[in-house]
Short mmCIF file of C-alpha atoms and ligand atoms in Angstrom, two decimals:
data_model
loop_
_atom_site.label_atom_id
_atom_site.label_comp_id
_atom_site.label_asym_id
_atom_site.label_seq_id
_atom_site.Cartn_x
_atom_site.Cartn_y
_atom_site.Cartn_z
CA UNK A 15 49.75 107.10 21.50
CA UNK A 16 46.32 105.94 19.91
CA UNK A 17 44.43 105.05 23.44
CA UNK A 18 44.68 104.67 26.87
CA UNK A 19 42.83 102.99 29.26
CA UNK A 20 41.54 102.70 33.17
CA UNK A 21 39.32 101.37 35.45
CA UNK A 22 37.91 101.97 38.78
CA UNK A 23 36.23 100.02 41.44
CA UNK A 24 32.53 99.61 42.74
CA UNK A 25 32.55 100.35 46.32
CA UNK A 26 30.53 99.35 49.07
CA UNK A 27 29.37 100.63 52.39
CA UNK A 28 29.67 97.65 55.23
CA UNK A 29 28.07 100.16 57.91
CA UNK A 30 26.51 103.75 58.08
CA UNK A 31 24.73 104.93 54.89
CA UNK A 32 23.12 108.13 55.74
CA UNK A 33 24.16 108.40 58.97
CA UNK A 34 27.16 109.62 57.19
CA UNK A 35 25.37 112.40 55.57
CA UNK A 36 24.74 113.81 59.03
CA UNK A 37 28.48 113.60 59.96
CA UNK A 38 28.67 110.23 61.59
CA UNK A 39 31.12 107.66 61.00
CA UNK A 40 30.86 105.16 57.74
CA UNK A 41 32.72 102.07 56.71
CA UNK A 42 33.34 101.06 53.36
CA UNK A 43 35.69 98.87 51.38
CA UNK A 44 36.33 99.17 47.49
CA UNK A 45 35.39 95.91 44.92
CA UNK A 46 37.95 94.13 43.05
CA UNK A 47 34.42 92.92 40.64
CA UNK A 48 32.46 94.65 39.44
CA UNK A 49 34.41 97.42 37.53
CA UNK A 50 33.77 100.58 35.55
CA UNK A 51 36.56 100.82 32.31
CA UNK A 52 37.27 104.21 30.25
CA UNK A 53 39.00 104.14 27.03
CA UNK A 54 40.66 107.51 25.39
CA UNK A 55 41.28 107.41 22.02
CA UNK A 56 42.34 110.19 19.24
CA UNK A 57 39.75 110.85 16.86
CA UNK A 58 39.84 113.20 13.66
CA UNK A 59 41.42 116.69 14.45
CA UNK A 60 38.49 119.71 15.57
CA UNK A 61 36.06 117.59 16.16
CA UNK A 62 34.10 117.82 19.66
CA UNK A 63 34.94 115.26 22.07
CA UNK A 64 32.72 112.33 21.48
CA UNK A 65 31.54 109.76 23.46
CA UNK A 66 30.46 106.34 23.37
CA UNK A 67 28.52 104.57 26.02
CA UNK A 68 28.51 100.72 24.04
CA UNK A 69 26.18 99.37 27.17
CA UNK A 70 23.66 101.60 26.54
CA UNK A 71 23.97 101.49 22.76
CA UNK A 72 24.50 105.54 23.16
CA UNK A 73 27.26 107.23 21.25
CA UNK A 74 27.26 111.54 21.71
CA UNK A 75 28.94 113.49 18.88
CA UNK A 76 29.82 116.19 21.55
CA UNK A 77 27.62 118.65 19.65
CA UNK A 78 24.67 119.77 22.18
CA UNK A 79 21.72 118.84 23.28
CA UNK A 80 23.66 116.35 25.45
CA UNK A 81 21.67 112.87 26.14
CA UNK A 82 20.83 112.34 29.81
CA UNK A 83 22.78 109.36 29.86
CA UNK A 84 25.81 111.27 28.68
CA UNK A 85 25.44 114.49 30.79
CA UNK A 86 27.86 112.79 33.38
CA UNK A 87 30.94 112.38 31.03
CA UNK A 88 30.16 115.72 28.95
CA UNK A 89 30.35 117.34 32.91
CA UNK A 90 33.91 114.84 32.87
CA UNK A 91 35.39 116.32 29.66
CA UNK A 92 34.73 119.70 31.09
CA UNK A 93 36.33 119.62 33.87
CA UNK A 94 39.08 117.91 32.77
CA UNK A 95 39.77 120.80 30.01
CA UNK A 96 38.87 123.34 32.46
CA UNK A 97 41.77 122.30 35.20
CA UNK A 98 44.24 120.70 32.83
CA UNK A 99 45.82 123.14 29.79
CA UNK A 100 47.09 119.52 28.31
CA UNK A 101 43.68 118.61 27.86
CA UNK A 102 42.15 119.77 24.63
CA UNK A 103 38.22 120.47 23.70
CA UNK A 104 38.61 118.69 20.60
CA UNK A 105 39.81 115.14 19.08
CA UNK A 106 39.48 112.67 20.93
CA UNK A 107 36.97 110.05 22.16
CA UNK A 108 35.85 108.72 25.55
CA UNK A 109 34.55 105.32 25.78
CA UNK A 110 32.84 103.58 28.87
CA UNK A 111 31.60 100.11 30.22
CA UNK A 112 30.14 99.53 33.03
CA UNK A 113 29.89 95.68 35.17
CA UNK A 114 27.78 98.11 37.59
CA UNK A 115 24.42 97.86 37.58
CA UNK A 116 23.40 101.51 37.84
CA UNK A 117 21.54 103.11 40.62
CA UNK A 118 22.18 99.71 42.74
CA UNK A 119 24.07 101.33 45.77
CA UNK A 120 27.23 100.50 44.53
CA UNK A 121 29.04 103.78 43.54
CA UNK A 122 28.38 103.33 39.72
CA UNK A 123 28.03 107.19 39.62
CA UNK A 124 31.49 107.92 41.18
CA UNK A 125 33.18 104.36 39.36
CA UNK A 126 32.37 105.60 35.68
CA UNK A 127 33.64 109.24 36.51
CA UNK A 128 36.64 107.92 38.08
CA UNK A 129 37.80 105.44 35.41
CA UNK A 130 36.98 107.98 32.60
CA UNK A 131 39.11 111.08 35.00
CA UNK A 132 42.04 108.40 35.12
CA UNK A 133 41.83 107.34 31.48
CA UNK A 134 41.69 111.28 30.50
CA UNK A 135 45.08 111.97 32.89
CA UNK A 136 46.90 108.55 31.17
CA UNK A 137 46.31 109.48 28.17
CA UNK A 138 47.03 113.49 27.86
CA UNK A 139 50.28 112.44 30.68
CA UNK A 140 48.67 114.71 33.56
CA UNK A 141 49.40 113.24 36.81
CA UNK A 142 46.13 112.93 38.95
CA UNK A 143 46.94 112.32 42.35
CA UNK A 144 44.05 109.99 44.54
CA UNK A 145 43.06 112.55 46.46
CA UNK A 146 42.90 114.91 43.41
CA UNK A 147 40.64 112.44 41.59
CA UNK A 148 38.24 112.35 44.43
CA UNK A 149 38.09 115.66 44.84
CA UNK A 150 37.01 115.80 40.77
CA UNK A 151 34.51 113.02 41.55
CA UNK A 152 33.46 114.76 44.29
CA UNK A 153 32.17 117.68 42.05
CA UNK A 154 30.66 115.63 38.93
CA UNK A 155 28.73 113.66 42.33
CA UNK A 156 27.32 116.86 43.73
CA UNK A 157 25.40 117.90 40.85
CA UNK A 158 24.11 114.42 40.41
CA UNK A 159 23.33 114.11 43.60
CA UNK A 160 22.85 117.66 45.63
CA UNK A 161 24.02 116.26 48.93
CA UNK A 162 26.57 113.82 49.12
CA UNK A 163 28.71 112.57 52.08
CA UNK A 164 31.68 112.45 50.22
CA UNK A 165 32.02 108.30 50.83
CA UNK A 166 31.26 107.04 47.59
CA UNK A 167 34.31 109.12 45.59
CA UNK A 168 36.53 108.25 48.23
CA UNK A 169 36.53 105.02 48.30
CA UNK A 170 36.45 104.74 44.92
CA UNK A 171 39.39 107.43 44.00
CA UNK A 172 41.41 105.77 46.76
CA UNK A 173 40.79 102.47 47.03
CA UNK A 174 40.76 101.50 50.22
CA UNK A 175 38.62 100.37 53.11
CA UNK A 176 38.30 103.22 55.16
CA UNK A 177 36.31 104.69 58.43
CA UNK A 178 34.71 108.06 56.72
CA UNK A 179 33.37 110.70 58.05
CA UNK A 180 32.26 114.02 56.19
CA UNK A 181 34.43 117.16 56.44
CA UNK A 182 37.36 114.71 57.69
CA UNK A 183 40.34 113.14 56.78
CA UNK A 184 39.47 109.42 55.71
CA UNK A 185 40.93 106.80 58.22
CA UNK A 186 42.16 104.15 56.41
CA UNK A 187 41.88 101.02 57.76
CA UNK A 188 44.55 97.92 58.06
CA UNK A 189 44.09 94.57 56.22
CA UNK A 190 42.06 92.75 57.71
CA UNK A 191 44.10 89.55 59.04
CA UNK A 192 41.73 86.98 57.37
CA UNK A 193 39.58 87.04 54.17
CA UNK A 194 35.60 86.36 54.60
CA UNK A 195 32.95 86.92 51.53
CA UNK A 196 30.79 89.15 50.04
CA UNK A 197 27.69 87.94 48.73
CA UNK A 198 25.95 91.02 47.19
CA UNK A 199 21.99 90.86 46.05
CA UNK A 200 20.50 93.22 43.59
CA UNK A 201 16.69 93.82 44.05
CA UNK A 202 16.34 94.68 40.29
CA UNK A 203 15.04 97.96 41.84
CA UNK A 204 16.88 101.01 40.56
CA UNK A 205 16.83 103.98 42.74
CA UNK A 206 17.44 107.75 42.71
CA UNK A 207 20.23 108.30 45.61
CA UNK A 208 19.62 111.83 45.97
CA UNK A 209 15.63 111.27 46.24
CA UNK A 210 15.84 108.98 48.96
CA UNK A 211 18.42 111.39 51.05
CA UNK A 212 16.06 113.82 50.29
CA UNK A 213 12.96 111.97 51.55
CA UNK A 214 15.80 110.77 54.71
CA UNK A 215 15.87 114.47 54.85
CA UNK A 216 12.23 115.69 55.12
CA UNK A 217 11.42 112.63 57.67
CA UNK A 218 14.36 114.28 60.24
CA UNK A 219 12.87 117.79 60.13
CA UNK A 220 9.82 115.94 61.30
CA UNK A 221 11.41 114.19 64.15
CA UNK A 222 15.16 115.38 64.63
CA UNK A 223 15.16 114.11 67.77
CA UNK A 224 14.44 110.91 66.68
CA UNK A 225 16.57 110.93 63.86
CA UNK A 226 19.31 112.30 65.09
CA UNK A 227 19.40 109.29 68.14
CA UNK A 228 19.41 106.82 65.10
CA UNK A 229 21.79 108.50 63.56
CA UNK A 230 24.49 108.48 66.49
CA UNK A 231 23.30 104.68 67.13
CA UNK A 232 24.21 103.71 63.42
CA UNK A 233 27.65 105.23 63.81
CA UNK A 234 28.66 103.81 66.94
CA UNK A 235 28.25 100.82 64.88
CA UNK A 236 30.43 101.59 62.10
CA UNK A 237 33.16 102.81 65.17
CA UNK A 238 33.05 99.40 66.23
CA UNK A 239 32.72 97.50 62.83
CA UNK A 240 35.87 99.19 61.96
CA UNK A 241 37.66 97.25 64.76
CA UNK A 242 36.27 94.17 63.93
CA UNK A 243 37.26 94.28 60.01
CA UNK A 244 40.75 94.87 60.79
CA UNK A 245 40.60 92.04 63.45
CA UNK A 246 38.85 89.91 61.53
CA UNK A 247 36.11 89.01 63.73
CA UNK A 248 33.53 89.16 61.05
CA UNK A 249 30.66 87.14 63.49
CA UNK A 250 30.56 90.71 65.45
CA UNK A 251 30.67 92.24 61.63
CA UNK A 252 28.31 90.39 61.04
CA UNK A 253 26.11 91.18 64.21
CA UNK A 254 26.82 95.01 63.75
CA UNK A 255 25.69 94.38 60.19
CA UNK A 256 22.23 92.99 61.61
CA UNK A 257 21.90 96.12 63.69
CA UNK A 258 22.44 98.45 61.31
CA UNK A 259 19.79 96.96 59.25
CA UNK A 260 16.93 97.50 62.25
CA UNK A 261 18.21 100.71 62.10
CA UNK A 262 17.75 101.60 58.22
CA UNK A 263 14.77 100.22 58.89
CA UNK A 264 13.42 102.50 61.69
CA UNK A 265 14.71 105.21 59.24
CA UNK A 266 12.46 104.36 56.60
CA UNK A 267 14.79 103.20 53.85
CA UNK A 268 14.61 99.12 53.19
CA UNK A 269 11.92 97.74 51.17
CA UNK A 270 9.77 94.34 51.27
CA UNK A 271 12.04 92.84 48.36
CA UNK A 272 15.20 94.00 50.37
CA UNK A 273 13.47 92.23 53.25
CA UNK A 274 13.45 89.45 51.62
CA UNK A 275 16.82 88.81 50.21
CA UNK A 276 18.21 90.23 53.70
CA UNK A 277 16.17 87.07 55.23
CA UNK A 278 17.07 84.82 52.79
CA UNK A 279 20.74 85.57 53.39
CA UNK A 280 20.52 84.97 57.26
CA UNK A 281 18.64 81.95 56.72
CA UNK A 282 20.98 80.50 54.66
CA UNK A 283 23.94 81.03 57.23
CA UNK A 284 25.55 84.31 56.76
CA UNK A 285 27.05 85.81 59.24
CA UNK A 286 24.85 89.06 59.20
CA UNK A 287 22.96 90.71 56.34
CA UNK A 288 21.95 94.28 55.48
CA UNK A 289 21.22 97.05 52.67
CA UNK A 290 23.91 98.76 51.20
CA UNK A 291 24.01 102.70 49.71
CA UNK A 292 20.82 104.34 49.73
CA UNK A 293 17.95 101.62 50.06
CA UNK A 294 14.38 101.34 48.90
CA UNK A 295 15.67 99.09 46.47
CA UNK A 296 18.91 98.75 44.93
CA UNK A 297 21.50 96.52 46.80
CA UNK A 298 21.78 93.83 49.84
CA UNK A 299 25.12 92.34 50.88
CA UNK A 300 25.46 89.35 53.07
CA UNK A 301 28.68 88.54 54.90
CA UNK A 302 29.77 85.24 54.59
CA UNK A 303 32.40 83.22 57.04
CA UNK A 304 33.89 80.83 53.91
CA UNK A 305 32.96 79.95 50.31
CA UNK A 306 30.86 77.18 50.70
CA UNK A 307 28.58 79.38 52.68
CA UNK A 308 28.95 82.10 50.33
CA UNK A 309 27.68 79.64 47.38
CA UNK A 310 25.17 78.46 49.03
CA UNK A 311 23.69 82.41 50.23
CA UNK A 312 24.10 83.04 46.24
CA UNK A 313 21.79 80.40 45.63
CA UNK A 314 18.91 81.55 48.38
CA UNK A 315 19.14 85.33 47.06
CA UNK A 316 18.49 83.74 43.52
CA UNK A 317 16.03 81.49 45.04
CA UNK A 318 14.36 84.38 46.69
CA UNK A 319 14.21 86.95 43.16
CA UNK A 320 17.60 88.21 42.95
CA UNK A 321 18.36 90.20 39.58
CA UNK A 322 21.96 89.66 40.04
CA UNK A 323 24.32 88.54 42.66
CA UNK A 324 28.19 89.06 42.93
CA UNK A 325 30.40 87.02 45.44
CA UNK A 326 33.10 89.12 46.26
CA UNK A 327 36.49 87.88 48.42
CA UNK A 328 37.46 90.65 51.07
CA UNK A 329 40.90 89.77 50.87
CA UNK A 330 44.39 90.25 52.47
CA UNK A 331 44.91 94.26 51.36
CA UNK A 332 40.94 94.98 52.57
CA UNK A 333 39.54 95.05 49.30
CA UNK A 334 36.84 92.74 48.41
C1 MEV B 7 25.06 106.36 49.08
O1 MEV B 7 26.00 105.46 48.55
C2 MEV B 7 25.21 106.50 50.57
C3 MEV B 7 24.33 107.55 51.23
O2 MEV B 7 24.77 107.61 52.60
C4 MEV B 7 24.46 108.91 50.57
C5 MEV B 7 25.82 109.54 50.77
O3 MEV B 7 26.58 109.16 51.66
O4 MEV B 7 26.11 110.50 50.02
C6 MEV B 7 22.87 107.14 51.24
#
């Protein structure tokens, strides 16, 4: 076998970003677009795994200091030698593409450690179970990101929509009976994740009382989005979507260019509008009832400064 190859999805979080750090309920759905892909190939025999990163224009002979920019897949490699014996230190290649813009919200992180995990297991023929591969995510995310909920390798590693809440079992959630859209807005604002749930952090000690009352409020709401997604009533999405905006809001974490695409959205007739991941840039979605809607929603958020905008189906088997 000369190469193997995988992907994995973006994901995205319909209700309850940091609430879910705090234990409270989050729902999220995987993307069928945009995609992370990881190709293994053999390359010449004791040579340190290489990789090649062709969107940044990076390759990494393996040798150290390790680039920044590859510091995620050297942490892959290792761990995937470490737990698997099939899995050697030496002579091969790991390749990855991103359509994720990074730092956007949308589980790039967790997407590009996935696909490269699940090209790794094709190619060396070691099984690696969903669960497993979040697990593995779960560890290359924590020392990106010092804190996480545990959402964004779950939903990718499993793709499904699911009702998550930390420490727990995920509750996956049925197909929702009818599709609706996705209209997804990047700022053009990349953000740190773990900076902003550190900043979340630091404003809570402040007030926990506070906090801690917007916190339960914001997952209530993903309690009851949950119900509406698999019933398909995607006006009360829609509304719960609105809500939890206010609420990110009061928390500190939207921006005046998220504002703006959030508006635009609304005004342009979807059904609710919000930030999605960790705010202060990065990504917006807007839920949309059909695709004429959706088109013409794409068209305000470019209007109103979009850097990019995806229009996603939530289809049939929940994923969007
Ligand atoms: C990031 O995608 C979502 C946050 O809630 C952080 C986390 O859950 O780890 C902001």
């Amino acid at each position: 076998m000369r190469s193997q190859s995988a992907d994995a999805a973006a994901k995205l979080i319909l209700l309850g970003e940091h609430a879910v750090v705090y234990g409270h309920a989050a729902l999220a759905i995987p993307l069928g677009k945009p995609r992370a892909m990881a190709v293994v190939s053999r390359a010449a025999a004791g040579r340190p795994v290489s990789v090649e990163l062709p969107d940044l224009g990076l390759r990494w002979d393996g040798t150290a200091p390790v680039p920044r920019d590859a510091e995620t897949f050297a942490r892959v490699i290792r761990a995937a030698a470490e737990r698997f014996p099939a899995v050697p230190r030496e002579g091969w290649k790991l390749t990855v593409r991103s359509q994720i813009p990074f730092g956007c919200g949308l589980g790039s992180g967790s997407a590009v450690a996935a696909a490269s995990f699940r090209a790794i297991g094709r190619f060396f023929r070691v099984p690696i179970s969903p669960p497993l591969l979040s697990k593995m995510v779960f560890a290359i995310e924590k020392l990106h990101h010092g804190n996480p909920s545990g959402i964004d390798n779950t939903v990718v590693a499993i793709g499904r929509p699911i009702l998550f809440r930390k420490g727990r079992a995920p509750r996956f959630l049925a197909a929702p009976r009818s599709p609706c859209l996705m209209v997804i807005g990047h700022t053009g604002v990349k953000h740190r994740t773990s900076e902003i749930v550190a900043a979340v952090s630091r404003a809570r000690g402040k007030d926990p009382a506070r906090y801690a009352a917007l916190f339960r409020d914001i997952g209530r709401l993903s309690g009851q989005g949950a119900k509406a997604f698999q019933a398909s009533r995607w006006q009360e999405l829609g509304r719960l979507m609105d809500r939890n905006q206010e609420l990110l809001e009061d928390i500190g974490v939207s921006s005046p260019k998220l504002g703006t695409l959030i508006r635009a959205a609304r005004k342009a007739g979807a059904l609710g509008a919000k930030l999605t991941g960790a705010g202060r840039g990065g990504c917006m979605t807007a839920l949309c009832a059909d695709a004429a809607v959706a088109r013409r929603t794409a068209r305000a958020l470019k209007a109103a400064g979009a850097a990019a905008i995806f229009i996603t189906e939530v289809s049939r088997n929940g994923k969007a």
